[in-house]
Coordinates of N, CA and C in Angstrom, one line a residue:
X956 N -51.2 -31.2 -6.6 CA -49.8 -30.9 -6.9 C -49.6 -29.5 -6.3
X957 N -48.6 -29.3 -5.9 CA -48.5 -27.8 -5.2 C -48.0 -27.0 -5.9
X958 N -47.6 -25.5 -5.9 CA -46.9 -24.6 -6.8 C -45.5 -24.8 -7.2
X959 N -44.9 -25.6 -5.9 CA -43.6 -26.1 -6.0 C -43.0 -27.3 -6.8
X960 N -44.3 -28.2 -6.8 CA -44.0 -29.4 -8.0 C -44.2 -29.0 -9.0
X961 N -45.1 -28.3 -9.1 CA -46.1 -28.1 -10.7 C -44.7 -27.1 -11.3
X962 N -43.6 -25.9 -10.7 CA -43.0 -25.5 -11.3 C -41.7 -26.3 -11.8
X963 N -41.4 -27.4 -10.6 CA -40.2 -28.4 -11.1 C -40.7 -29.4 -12.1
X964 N -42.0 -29.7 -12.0 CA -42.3 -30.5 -13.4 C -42.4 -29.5 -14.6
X965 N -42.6 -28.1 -14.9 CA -42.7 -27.4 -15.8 C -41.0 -27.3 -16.5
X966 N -40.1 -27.2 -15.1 CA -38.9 -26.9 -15.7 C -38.0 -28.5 -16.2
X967 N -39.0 -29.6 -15.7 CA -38.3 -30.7 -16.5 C -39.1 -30.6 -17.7
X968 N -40.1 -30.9 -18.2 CA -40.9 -30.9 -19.3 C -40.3 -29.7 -20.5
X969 N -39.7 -28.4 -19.7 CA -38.9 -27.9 -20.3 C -37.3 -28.1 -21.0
X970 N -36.6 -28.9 -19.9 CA -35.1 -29.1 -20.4 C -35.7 -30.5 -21.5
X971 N -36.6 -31.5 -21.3 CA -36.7 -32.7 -21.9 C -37.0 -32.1 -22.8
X972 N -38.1 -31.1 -23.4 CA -38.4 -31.0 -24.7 C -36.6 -30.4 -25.5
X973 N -35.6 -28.9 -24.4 CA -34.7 -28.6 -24.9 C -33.5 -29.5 -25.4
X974 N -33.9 -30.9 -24.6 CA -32.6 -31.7 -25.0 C -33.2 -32.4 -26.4
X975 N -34.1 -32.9 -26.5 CA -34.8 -33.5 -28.2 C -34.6 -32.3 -29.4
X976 N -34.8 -31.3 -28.9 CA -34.6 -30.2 -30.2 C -33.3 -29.9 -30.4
X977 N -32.7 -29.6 -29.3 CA -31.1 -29.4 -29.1 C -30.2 -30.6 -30.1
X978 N -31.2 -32.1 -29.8 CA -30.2 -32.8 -30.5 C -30.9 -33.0 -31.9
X979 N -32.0 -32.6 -32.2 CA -32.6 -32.7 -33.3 C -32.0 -31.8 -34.3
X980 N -31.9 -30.2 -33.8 CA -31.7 -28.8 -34.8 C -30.4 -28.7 -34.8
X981 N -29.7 -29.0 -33.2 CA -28.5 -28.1 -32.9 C -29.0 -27.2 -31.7
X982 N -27.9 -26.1 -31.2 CA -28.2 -25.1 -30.5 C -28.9 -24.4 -30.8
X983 N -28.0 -23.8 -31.5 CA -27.9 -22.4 -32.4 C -29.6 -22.5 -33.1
X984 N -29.8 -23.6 -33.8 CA -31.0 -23.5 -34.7 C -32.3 -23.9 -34.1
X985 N -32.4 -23.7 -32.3 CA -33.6 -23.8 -31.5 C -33.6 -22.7 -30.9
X986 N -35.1 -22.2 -31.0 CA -35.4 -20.8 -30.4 C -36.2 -21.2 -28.5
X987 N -36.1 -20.1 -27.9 CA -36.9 -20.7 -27.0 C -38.3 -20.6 -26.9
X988 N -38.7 -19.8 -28.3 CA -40.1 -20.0 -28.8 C -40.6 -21.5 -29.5
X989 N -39.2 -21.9 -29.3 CA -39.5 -23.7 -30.0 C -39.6 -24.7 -29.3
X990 N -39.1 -24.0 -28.1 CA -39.1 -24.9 -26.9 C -39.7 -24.8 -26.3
X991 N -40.7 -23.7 -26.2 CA -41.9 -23.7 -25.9 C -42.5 -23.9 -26.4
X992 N -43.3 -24.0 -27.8 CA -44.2 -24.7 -28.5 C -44.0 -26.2 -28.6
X993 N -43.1 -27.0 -28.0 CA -42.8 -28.2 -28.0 C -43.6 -28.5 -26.6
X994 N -43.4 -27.6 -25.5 CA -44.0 -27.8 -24.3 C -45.6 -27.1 -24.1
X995 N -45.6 -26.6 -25.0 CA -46.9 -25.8 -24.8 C -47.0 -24.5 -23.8
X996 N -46.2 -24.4 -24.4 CA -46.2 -22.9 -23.0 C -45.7 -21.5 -23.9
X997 N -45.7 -20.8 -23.2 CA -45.4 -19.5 -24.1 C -43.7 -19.1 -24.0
X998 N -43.0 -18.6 -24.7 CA -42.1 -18.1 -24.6 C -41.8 -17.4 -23.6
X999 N -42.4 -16.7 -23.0 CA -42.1 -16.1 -22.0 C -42.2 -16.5 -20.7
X1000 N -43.4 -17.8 -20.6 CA -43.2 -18.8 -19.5 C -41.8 -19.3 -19.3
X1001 N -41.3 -19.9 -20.5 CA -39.6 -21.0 -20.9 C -38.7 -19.9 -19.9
X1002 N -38.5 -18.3 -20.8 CA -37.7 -17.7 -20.6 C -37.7 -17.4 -18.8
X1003 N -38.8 -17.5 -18.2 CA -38.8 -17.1 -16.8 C -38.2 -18.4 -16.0
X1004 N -38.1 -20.0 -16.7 CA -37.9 -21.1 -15.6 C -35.9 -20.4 -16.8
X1005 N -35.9 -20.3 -17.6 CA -34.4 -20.8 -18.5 C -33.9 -19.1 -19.2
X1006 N -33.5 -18.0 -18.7 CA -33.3 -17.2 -19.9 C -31.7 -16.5 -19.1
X1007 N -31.0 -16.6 -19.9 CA -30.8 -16.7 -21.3 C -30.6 -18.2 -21.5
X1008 N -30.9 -18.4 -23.3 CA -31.0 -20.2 -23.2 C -30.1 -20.9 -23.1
X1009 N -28.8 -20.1 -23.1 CA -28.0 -20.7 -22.3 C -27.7 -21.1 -21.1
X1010 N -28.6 -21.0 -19.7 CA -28.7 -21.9 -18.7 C -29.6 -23.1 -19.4
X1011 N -30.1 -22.7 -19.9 CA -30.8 -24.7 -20.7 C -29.4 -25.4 -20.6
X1012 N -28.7 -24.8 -21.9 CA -27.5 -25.6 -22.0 C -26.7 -26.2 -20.8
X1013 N -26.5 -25.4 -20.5 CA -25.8 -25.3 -18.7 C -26.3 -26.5 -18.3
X1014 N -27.5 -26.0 -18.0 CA -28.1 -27.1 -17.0 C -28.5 -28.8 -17.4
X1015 N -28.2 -28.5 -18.9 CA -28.1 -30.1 -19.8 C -26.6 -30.7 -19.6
X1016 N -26.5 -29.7 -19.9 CA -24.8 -29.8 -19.6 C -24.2 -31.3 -18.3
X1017 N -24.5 -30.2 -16.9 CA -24.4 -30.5 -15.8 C -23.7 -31.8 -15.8
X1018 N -25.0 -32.5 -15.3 CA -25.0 -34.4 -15.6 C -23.5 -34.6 -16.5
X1019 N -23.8 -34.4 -17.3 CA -22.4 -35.4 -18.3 C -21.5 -34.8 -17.9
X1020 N -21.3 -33.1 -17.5 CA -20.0 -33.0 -16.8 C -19.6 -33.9 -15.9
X1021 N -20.2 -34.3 -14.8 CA -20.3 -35.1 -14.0 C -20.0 -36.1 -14.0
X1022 N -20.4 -36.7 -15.5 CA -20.3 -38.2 -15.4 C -18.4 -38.0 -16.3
X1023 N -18.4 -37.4 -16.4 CA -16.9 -37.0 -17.3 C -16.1 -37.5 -16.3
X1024 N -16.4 -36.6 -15.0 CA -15.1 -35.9 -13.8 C -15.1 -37.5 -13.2
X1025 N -16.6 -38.2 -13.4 CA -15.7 -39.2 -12.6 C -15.2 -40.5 -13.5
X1026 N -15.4 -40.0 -15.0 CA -15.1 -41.3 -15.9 C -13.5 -41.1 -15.4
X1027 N -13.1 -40.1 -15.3 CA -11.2 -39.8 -15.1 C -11.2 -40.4 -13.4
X1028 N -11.4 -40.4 -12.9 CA -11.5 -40.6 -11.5 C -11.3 -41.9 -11.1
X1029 N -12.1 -42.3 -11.7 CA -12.2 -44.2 -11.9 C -11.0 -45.0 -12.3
X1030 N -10.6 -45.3 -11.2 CA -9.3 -46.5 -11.5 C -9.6 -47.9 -12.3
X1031 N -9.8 -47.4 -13.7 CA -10.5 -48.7 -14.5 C -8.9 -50.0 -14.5
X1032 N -9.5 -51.2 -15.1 CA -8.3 -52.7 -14.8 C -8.1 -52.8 -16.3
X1033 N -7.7 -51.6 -16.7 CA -6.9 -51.7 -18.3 C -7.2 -50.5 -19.6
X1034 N -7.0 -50.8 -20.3 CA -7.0 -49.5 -21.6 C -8.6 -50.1 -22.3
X1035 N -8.9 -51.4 -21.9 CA -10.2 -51.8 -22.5 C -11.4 -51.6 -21.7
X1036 N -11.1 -51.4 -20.5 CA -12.0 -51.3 -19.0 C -12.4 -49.8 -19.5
X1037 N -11.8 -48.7 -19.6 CA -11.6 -47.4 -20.1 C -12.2 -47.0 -21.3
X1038 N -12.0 -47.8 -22.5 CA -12.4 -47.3 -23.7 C -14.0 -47.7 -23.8
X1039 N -14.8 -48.7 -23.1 CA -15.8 -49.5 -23.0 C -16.4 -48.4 -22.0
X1040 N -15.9 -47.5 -21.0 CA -16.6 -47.2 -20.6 C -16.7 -45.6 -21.1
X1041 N -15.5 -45.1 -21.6 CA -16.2 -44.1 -22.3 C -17.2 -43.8 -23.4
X1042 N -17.1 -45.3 -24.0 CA -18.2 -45.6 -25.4 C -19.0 -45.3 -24.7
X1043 N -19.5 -46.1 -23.7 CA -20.9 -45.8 -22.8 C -21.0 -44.7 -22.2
X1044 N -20.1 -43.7 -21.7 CA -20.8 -42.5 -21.1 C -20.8 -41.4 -22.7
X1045 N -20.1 -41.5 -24.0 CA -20.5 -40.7 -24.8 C -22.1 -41.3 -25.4
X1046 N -22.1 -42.6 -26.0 CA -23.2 -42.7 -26.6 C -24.7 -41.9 -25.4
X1047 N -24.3 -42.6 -23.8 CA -25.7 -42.2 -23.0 C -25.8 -40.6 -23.0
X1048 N -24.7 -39.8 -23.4 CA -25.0 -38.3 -23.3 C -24.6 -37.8 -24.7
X1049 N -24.9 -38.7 -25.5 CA -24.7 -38.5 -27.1 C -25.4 -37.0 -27.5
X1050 N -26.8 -36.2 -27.0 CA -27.6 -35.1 -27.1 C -26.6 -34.4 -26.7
X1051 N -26.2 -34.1 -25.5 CA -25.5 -33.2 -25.2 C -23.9 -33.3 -25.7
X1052 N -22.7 -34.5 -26.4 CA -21.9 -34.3 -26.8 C -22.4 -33.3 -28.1
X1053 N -23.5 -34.3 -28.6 CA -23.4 -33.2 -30.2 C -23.9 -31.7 -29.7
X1054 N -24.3 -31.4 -28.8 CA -25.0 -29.8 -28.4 C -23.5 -29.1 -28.3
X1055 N -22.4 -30.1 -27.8 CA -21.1 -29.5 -27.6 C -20.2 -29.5 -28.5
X1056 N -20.4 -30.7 -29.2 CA -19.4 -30.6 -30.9 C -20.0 -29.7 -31.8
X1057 N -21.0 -29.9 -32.0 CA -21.8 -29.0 -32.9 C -21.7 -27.2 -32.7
X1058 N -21.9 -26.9 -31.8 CA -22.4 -25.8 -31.5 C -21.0 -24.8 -30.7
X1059 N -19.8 -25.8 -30.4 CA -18.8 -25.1 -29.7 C -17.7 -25.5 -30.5
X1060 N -17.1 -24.6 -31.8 CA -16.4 -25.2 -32.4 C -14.7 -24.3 -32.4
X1061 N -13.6 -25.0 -32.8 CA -12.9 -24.3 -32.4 C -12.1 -24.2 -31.3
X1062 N -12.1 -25.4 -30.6 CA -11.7 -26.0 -29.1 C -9.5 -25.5 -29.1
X1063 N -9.0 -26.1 -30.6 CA -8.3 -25.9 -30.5 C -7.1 -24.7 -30.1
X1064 N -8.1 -23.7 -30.9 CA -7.5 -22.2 -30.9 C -8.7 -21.4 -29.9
X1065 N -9.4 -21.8 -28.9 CA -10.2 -21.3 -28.0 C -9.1 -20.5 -27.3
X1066 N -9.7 -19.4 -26.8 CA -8.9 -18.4 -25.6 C -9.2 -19.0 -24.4
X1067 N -8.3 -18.4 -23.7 CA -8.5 -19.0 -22.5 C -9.9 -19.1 -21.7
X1068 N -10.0 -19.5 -20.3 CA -11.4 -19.5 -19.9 C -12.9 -19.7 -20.3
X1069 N -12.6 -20.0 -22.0 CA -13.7 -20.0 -22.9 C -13.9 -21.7 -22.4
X1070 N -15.3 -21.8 -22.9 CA -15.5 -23.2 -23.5 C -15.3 -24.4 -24.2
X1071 N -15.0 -23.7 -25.2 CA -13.8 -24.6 -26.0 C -12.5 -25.1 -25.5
X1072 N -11.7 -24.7 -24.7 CA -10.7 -24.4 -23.4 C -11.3 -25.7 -22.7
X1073 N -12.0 -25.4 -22.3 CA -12.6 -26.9 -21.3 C -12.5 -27.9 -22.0
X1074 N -13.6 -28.2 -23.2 CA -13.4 -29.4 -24.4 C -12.2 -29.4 -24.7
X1075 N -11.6 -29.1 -24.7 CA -9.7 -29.3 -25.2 C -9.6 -29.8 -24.4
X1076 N -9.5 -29.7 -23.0 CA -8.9 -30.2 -22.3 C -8.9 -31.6 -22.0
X1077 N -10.4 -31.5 -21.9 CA -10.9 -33.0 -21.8 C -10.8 -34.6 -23.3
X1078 N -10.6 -33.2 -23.8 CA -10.2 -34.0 -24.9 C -8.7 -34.6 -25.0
X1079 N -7.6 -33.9 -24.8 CA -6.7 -34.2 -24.6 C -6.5 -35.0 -23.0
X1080 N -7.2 -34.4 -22.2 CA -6.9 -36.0 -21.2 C -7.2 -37.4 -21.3
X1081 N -8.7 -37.1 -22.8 CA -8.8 -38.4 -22.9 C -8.2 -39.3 -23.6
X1082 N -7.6 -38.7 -24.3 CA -5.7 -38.6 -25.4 C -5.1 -39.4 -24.8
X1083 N -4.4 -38.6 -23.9 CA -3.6 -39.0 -22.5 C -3.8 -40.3 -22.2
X1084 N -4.8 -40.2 -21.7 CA -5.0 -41.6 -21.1 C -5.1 -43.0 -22.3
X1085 N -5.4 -42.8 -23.3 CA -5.5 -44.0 -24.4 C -4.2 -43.8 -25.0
X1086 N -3.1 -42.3 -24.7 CA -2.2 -42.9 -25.7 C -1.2 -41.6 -25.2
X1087 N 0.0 -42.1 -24.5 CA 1.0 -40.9 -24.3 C 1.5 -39.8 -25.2
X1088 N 1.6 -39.0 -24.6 CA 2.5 -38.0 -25.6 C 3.4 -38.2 -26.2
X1089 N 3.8 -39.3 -25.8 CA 5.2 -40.0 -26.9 C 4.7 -41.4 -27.5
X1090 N 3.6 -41.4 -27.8 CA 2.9 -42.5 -28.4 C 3.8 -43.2 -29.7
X1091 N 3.7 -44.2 -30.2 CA 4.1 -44.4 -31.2 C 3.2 -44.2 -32.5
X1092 N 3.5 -44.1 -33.3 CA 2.8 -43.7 -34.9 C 1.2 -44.4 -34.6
X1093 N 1.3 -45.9 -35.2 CA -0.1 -46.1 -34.7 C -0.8 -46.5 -33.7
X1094 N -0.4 -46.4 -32.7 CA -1.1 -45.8 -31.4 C -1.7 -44.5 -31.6
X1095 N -1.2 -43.4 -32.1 CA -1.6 -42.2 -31.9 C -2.6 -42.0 -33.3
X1096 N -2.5 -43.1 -34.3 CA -3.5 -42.5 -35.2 C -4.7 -43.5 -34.6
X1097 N -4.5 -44.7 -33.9 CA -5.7 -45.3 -33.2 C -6.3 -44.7 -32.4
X1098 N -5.8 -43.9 -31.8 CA -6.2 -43.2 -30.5 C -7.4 -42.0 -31.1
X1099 N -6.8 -41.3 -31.9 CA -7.6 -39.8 -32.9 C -9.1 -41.0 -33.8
X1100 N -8.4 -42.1 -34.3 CA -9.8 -42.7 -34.6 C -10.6 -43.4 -34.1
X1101 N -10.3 -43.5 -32.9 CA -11.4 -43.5 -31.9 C -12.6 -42.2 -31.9
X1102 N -11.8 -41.4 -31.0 CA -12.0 -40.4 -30.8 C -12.7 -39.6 -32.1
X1103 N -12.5 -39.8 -32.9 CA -12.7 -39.1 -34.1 C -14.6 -39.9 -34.5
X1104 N -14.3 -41.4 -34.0 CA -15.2 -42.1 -34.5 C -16.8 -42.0 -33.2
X1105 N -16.0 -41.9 -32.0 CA -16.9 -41.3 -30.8 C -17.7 -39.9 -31.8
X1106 N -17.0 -38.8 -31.7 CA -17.6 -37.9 -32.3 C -18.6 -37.4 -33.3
X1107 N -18.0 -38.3 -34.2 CA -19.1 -38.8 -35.9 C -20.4 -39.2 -35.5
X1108 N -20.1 -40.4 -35.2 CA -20.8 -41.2 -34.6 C -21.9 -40.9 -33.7
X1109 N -22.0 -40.1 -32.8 CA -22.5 -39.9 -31.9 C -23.6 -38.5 -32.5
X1110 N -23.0 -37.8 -33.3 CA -23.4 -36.6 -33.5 C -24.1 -37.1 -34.9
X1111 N -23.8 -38.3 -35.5 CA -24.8 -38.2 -37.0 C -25.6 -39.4 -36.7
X1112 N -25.5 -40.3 -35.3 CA -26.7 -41.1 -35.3 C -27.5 -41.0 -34.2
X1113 N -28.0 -39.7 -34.1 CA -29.3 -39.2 -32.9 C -30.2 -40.3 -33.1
X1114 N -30.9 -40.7 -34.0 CA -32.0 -41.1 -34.3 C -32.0 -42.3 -34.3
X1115 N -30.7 -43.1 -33.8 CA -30.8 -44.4 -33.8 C -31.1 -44.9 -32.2
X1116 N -31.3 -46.3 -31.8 CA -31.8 -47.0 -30.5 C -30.2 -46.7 -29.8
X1117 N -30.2 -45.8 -28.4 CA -28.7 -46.0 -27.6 C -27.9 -47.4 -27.7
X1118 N -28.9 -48.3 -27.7 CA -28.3 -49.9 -27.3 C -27.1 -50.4 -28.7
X1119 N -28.0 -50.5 -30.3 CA -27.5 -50.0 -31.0 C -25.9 -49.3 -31.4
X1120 N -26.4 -48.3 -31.1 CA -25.1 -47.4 -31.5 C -23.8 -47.9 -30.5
X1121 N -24.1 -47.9 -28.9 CA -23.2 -48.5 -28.1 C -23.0 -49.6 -28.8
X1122 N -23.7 -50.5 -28.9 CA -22.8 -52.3 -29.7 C -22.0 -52.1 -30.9
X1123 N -22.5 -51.4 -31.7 CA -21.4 -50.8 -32.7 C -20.4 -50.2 -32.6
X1124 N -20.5 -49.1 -31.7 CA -19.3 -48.8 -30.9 C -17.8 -48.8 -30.5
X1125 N -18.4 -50.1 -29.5 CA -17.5 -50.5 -28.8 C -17.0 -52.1 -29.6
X1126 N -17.7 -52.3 -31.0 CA -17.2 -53.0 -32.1 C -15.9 -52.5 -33.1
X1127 N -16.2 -51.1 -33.4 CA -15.5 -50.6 -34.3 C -14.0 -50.2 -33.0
X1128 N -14.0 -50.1 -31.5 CA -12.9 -50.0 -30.7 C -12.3 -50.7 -30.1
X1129 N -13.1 -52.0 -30.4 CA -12.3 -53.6 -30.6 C -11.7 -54.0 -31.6
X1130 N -11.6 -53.2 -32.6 CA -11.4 -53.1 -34.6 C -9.5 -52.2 -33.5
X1131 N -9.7 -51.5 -32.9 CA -8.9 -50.6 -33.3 C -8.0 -50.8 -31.8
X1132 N -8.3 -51.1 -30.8 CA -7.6 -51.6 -29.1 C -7.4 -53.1 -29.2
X1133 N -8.3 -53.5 -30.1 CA -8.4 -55.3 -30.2 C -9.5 -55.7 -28.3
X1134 N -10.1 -56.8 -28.9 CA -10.9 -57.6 -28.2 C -10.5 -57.0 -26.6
X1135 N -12.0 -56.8 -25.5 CA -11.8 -56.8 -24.2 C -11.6 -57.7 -23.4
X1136 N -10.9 -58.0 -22.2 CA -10.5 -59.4 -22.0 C -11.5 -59.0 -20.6

């Protein structure tokens, strides 16, 4: 293995242990002395591939940003084509939603340029798209319990099988859109 693999396998073995603790503790409640003793390395190794531990985040981040920009992008064939597929891109990046509900709170009254600013936004486009700004009464409280139930959900059942949680899912938003055709 050359010095070149051996460092890109060190810095996966590093984000993989940061994304299990991340979704295990939270942010906040992982040190990068934890993330190193999960990988076996020293703190001071972690901190030289990741410091401040905020590029961990960043860089866990990345991917699901990505898969966000193109869930919106996607010309889905209905409001059921859409909600099926966001069940499935939150549950597959469920570690990193809770690293972002958990740990970045406050989206509403965020300042500008912040973080929270971003998740608002995306939050509200995903609004948008399941339910206009002139929605009717319950449309707009189906739409928040969704959304509301993506969030819970996702963030209080780490520890269950992905397959799982998606089937339940996209059950409880057949409860609430009715049946996908």
């Amino acid at each position: 293995m050359t010095t070149l693999e051996h460092g890109y396998d060190t810095r996966s073995r590093i984000l993989e242990a940061a994304r299990q603790l991340f979704a295990e503790r939270g942010y906040a409640a992982t040190s990068l002395a934890d993330i190193a003793s999960a990988v076996g390395l020293t703190k001071t190794a972690v901190a030289y591939h990741f410091h401040p531990k905020d590029r961990l985040a960043a860089e866990l981040i990345a991917p699901a940003a990505e898969d966000i920009v193109a869930l919106f992008e996607t010309g889905f064939d209905g409001e059921h084509a859409f909600v099926e597929a966001l069940v499935t891109f939150t549950v597959r990046h469920r570690a990193i939603v809770r690293l972002i509900l958990e740990d970045i709170s406050g989206a509403d009254d965020a300042p500008p340029g912040s973080p929270g600013e971003v998740i608002r936004a995306f939050r509200d486009a995903i609004y948008t798209r399941l339910a206009s700004p002139d929605a009717d009464p319950g449309r707009r409280v189906r739409t928040w319990a969704l959304l509301g139930a993506l969030q819970g959900v996702v963030v209080k059942t780490i520890d269950l099988p992905e397959e799982v949680v998606r089937e339940h899912l996209l059950t409880a938003a057949s409860a609430l859109y009715g049946p996908s055709t």
